[in-house]
mmCIF file of C-alpha atoms in Angstrom:
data_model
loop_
_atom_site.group_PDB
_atom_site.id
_atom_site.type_symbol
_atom_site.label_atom_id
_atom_site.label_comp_id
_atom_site.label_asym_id
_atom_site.label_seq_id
_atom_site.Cartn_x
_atom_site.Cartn_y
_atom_site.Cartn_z
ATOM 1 C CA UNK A 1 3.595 -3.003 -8.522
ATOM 2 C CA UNK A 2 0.411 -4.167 -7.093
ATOM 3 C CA UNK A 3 1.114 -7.123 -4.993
ATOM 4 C CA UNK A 4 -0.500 -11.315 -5.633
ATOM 5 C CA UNK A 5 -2.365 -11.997 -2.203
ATOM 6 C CA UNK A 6 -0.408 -13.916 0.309
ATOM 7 C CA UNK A 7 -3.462 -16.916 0.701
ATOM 8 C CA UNK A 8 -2.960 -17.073 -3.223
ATOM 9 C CA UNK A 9 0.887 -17.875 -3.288
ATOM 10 C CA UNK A 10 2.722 -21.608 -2.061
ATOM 11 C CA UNK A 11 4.873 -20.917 0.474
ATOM 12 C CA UNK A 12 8.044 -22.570 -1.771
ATOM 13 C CA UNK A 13 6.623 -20.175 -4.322
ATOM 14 C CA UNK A 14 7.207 -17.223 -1.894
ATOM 15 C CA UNK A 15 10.530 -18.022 -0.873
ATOM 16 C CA UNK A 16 11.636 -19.091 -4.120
ATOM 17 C CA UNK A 17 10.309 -15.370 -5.487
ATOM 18 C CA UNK A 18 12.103 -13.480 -2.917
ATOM 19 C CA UNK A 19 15.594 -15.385 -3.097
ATOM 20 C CA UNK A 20 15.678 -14.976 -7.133
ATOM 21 C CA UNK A 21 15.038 -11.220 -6.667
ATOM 22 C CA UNK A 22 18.204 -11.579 -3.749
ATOM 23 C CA UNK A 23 20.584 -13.108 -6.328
ATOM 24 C CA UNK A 24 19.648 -10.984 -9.197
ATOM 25 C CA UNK A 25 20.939 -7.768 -7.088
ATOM 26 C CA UNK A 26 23.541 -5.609 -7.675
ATOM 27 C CA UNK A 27 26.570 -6.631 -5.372
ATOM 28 C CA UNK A 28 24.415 -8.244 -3.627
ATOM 29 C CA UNK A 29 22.811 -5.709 -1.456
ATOM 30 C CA UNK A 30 19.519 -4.146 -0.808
ATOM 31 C CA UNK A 31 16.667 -3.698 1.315
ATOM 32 C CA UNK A 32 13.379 -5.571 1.198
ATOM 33 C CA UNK A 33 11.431 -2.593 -0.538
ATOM 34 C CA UNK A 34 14.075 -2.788 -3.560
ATOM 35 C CA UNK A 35 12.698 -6.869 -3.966
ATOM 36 C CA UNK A 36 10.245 -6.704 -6.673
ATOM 37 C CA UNK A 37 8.239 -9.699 -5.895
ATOM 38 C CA UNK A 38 4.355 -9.612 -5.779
ATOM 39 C CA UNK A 39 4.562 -10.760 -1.844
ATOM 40 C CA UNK A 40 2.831 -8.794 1.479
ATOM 41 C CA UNK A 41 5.814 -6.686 2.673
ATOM 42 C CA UNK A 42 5.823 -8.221 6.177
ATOM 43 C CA UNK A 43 6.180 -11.897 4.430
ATOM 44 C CA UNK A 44 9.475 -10.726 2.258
ATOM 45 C CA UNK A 45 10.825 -8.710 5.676
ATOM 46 C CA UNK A 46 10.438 -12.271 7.827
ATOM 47 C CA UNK A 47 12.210 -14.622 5.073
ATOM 48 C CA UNK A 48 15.289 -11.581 4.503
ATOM 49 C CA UNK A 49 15.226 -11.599 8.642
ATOM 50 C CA UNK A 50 15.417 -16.083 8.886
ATOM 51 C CA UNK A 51 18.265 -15.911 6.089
ATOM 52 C CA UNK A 52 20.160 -13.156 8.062
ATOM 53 C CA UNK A 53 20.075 -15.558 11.054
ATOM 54 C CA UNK A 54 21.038 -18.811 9.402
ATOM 55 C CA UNK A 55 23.833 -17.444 8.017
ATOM 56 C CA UNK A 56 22.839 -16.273 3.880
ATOM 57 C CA UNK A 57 22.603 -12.760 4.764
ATOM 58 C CA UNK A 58 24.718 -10.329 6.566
ATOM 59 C CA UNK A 59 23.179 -6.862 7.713
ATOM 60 C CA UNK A 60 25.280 -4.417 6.839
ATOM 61 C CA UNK A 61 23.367 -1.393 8.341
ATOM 62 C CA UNK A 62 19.954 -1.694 10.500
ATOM 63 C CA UNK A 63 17.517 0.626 9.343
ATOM 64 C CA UNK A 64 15.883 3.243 11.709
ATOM 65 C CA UNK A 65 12.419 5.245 11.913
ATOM 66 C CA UNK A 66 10.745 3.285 9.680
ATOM 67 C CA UNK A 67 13.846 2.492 7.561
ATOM 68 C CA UNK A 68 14.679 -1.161 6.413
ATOM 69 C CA UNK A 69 17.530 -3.184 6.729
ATOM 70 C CA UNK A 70 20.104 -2.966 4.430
ATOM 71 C CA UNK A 71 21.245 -6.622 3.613
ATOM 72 C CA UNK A 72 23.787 -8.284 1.659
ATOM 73 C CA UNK A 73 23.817 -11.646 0.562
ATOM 74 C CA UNK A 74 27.452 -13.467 1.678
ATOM 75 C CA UNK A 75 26.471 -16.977 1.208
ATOM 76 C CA UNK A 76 24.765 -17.731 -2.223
ATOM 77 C CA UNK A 77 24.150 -21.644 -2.491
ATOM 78 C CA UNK A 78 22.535 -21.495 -5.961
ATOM 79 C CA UNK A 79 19.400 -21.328 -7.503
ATOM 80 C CA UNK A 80 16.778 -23.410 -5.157
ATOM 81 C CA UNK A 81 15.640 -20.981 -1.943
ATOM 82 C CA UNK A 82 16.947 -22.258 1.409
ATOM 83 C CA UNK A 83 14.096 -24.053 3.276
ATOM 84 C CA UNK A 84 14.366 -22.616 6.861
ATOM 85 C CA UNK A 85 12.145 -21.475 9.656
ATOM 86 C CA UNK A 86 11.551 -17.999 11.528
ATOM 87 C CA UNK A 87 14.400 -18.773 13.795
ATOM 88 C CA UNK A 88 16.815 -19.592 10.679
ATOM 89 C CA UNK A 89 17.041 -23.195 11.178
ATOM 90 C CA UNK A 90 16.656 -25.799 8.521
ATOM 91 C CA UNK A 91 13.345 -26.715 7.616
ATOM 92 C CA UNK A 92 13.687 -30.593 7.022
ATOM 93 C CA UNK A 93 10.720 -32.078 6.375
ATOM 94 C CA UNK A 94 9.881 -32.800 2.581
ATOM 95 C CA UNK A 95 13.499 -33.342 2.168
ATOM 96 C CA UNK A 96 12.573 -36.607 1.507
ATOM 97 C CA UNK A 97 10.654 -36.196 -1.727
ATOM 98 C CA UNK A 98 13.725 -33.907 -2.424
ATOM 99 C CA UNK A 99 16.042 -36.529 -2.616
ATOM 100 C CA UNK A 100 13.961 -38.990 -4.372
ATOM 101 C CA UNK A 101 13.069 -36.601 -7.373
ATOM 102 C CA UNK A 102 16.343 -36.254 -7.814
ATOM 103 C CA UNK A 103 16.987 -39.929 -7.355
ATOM 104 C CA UNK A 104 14.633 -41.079 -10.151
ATOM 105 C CA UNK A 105 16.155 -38.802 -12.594
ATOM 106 C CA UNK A 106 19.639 -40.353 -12.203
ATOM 107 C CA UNK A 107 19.065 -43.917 -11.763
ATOM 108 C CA UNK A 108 16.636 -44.175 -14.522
ATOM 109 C CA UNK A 109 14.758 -47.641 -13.412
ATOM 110 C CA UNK A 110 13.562 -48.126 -10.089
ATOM 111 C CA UNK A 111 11.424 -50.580 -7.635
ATOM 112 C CA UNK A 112 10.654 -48.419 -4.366
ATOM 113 C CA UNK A 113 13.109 -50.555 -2.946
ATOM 114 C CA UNK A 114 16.001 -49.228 -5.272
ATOM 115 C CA UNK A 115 14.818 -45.299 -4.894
ATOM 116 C CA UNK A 116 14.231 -45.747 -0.964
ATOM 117 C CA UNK A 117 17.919 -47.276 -0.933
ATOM 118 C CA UNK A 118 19.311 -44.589 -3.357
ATOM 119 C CA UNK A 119 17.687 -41.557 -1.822
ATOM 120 C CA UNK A 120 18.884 -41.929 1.820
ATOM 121 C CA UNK A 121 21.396 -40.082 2.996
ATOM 122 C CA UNK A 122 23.021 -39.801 6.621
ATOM 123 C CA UNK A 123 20.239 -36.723 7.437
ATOM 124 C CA UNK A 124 17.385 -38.051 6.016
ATOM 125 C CA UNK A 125 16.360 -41.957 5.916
ATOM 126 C CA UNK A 126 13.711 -42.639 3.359
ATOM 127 C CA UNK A 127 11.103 -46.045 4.016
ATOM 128 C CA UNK A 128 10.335 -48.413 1.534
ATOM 129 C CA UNK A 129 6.678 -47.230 2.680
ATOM 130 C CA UNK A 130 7.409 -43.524 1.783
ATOM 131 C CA UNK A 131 8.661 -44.432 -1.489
ATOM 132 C CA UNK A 132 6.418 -46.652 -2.710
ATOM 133 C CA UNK A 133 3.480 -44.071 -1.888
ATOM 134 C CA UNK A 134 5.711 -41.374 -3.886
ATOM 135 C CA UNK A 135 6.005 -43.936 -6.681
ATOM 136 C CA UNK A 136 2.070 -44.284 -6.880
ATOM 137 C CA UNK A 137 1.451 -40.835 -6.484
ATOM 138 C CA UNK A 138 3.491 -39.841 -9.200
ATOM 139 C CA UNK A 139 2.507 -42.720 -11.434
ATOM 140 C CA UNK A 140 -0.976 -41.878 -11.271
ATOM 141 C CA UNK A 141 -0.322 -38.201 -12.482
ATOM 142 C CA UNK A 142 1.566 -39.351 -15.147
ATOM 143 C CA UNK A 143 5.175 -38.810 -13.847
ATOM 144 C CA UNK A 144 6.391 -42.072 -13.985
ATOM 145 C CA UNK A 145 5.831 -45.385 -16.147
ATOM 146 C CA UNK A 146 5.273 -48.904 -14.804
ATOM 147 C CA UNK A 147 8.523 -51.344 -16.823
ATOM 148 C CA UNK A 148 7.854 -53.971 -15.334
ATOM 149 C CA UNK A 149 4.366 -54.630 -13.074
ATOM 150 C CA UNK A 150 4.126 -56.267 -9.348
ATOM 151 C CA UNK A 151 4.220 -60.252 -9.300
ATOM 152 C CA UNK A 152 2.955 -61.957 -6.465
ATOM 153 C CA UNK A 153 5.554 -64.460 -5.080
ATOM 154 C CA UNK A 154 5.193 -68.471 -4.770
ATOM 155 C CA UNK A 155 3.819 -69.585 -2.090
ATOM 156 C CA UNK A 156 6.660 -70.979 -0.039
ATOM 157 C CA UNK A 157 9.349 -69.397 -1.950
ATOM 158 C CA UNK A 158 10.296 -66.193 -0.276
ATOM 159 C CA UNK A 159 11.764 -64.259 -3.132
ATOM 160 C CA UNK A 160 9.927 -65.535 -5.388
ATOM 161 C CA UNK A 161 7.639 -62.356 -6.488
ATOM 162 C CA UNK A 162 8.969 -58.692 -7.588
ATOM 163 C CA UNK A 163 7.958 -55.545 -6.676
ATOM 164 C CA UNK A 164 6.752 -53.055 -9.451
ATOM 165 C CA UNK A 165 9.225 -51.316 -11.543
ATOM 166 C CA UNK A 166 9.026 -48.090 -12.679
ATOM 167 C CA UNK A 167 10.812 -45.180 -15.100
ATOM 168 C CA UNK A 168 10.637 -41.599 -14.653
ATOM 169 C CA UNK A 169 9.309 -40.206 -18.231
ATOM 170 C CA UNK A 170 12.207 -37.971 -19.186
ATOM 171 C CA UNK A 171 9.481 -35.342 -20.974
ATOM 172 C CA UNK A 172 7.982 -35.391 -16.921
ATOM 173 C CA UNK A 173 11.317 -34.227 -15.619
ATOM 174 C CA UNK A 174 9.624 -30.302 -14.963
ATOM 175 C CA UNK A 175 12.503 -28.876 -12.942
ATOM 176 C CA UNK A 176 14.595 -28.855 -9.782
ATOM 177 C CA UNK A 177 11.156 -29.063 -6.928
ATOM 178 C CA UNK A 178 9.547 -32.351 -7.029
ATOM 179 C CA UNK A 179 6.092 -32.695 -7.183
ATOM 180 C CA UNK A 180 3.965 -32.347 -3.603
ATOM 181 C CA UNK A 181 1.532 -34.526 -2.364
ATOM 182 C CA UNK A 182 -1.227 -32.254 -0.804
ATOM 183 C CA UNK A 183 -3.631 -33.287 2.175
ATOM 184 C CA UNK A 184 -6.667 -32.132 -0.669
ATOM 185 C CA UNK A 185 -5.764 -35.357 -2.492
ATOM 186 C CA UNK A 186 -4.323 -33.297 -5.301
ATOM 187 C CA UNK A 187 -0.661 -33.198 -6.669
ATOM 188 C CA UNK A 188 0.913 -29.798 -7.140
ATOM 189 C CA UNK A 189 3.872 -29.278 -9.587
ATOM 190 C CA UNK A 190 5.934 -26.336 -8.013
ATOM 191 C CA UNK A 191 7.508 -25.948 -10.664
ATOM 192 C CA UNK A 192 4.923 -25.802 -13.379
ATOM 193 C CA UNK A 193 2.932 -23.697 -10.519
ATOM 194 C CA UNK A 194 -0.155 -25.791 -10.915
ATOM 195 C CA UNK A 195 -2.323 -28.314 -9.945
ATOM 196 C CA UNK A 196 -1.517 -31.587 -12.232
ATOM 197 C CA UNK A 197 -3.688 -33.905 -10.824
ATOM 198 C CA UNK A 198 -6.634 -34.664 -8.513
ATOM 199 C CA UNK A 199 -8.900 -37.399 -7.135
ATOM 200 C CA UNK A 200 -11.777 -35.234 -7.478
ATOM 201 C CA UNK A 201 -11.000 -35.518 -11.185
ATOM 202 C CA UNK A 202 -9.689 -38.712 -11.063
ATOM 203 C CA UNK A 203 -6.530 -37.289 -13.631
ATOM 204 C CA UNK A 204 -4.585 -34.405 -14.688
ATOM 205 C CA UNK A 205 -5.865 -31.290 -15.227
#
């Protein structure tokens, strides 16, 4: 199989392609050639070689001459690829987003307030800054729906105002990866594989 260009692949789409072809094995085991994915060989040997030292693999014979590993996958923690560097540690950042993706799903109705509070967890502390730019973001490509809009407050009457309320739109829900801001003012939908929206456009694609 001719293989998709490394520059043309998302690095979640890479791992994500490699770990699928892991779980779909046979007991579990194989070598890196046996991974059909359309990935540069040395990119699927240095993900197999990170998940080997955090723990997800366990090489059961080390391959000589030339020869690859032999792996076998001992800790299988579902569908979504483990986010980890080189050295097999966890990769943390975008966790964030993670956990408020999944937050608007469940809770239905949300100011940023509500999905900062609802997404933290004792790893990861999400601002009301972070989510109300993740609120904005997503509004403006069409994820979510304003409920109720912003009200300025009273002057003198702290309290007084509300902060915008919004709804994720349940036919927006497009899978497990939440949507990524990207520095080229875009917003990529990993798991629709695609641009959905960008400033240069001014609205989804």
């Amino acid at each position: 199989m001719s293989r998709k260009p490394i520059d043309k692949q998302q690095p979640s789409q890479c791992r994500q392609a490699i770990w699928d072809e892991v779980r779909n094995k046979e007991d579990w085991t194989f070598t890196a050639k046996e991974l059909d994915v359309m990935l540069d060989a040395s990119t699927i040997r240095e993900y197999l070689a990170a998940l080997a030292k955090a723990g997800y693999l366990q090489v059961i014979s080390e391959g000589k001459r030339g020869e690859s590993n032999v792996y076998r996958l001992i800790n299988d923690v579902g569908h979504e690829a483990p986010r980890i560097r080189k050295d097999g540690t966890p990769v943390t950042q975008g966790n964030g987003r993670l956990q408020m993706w999944n937050a608007m799903r469940i809770i239905k109705q949300f100011t940023p307030v509500d999905l900062a509070f609802n997404a933290t967890t004792d790893e990861v502390e999400i601002a009301e800054s972070e989510a109300r730019n993740y609120c904005q973001a997503l509004h403006r490509a069409g994820y979510l729906s304003v409920k109720t809009p912003a009200k300025t407050g009273l002057k003198g009457k702290p309290g007084s105002g509300q902060a915008t309320r919004y709804m994720l739109i349940p036919t927006m829900w497009t899978g497990p990866q939440p949507p990524q801001i990207q520095r080229t003012k875009q917003i990529y939908d990993p798991n629709l594989k695609k641009v959905v929206w960008s400033k240069v456009e001014g609205g989804a694609e």
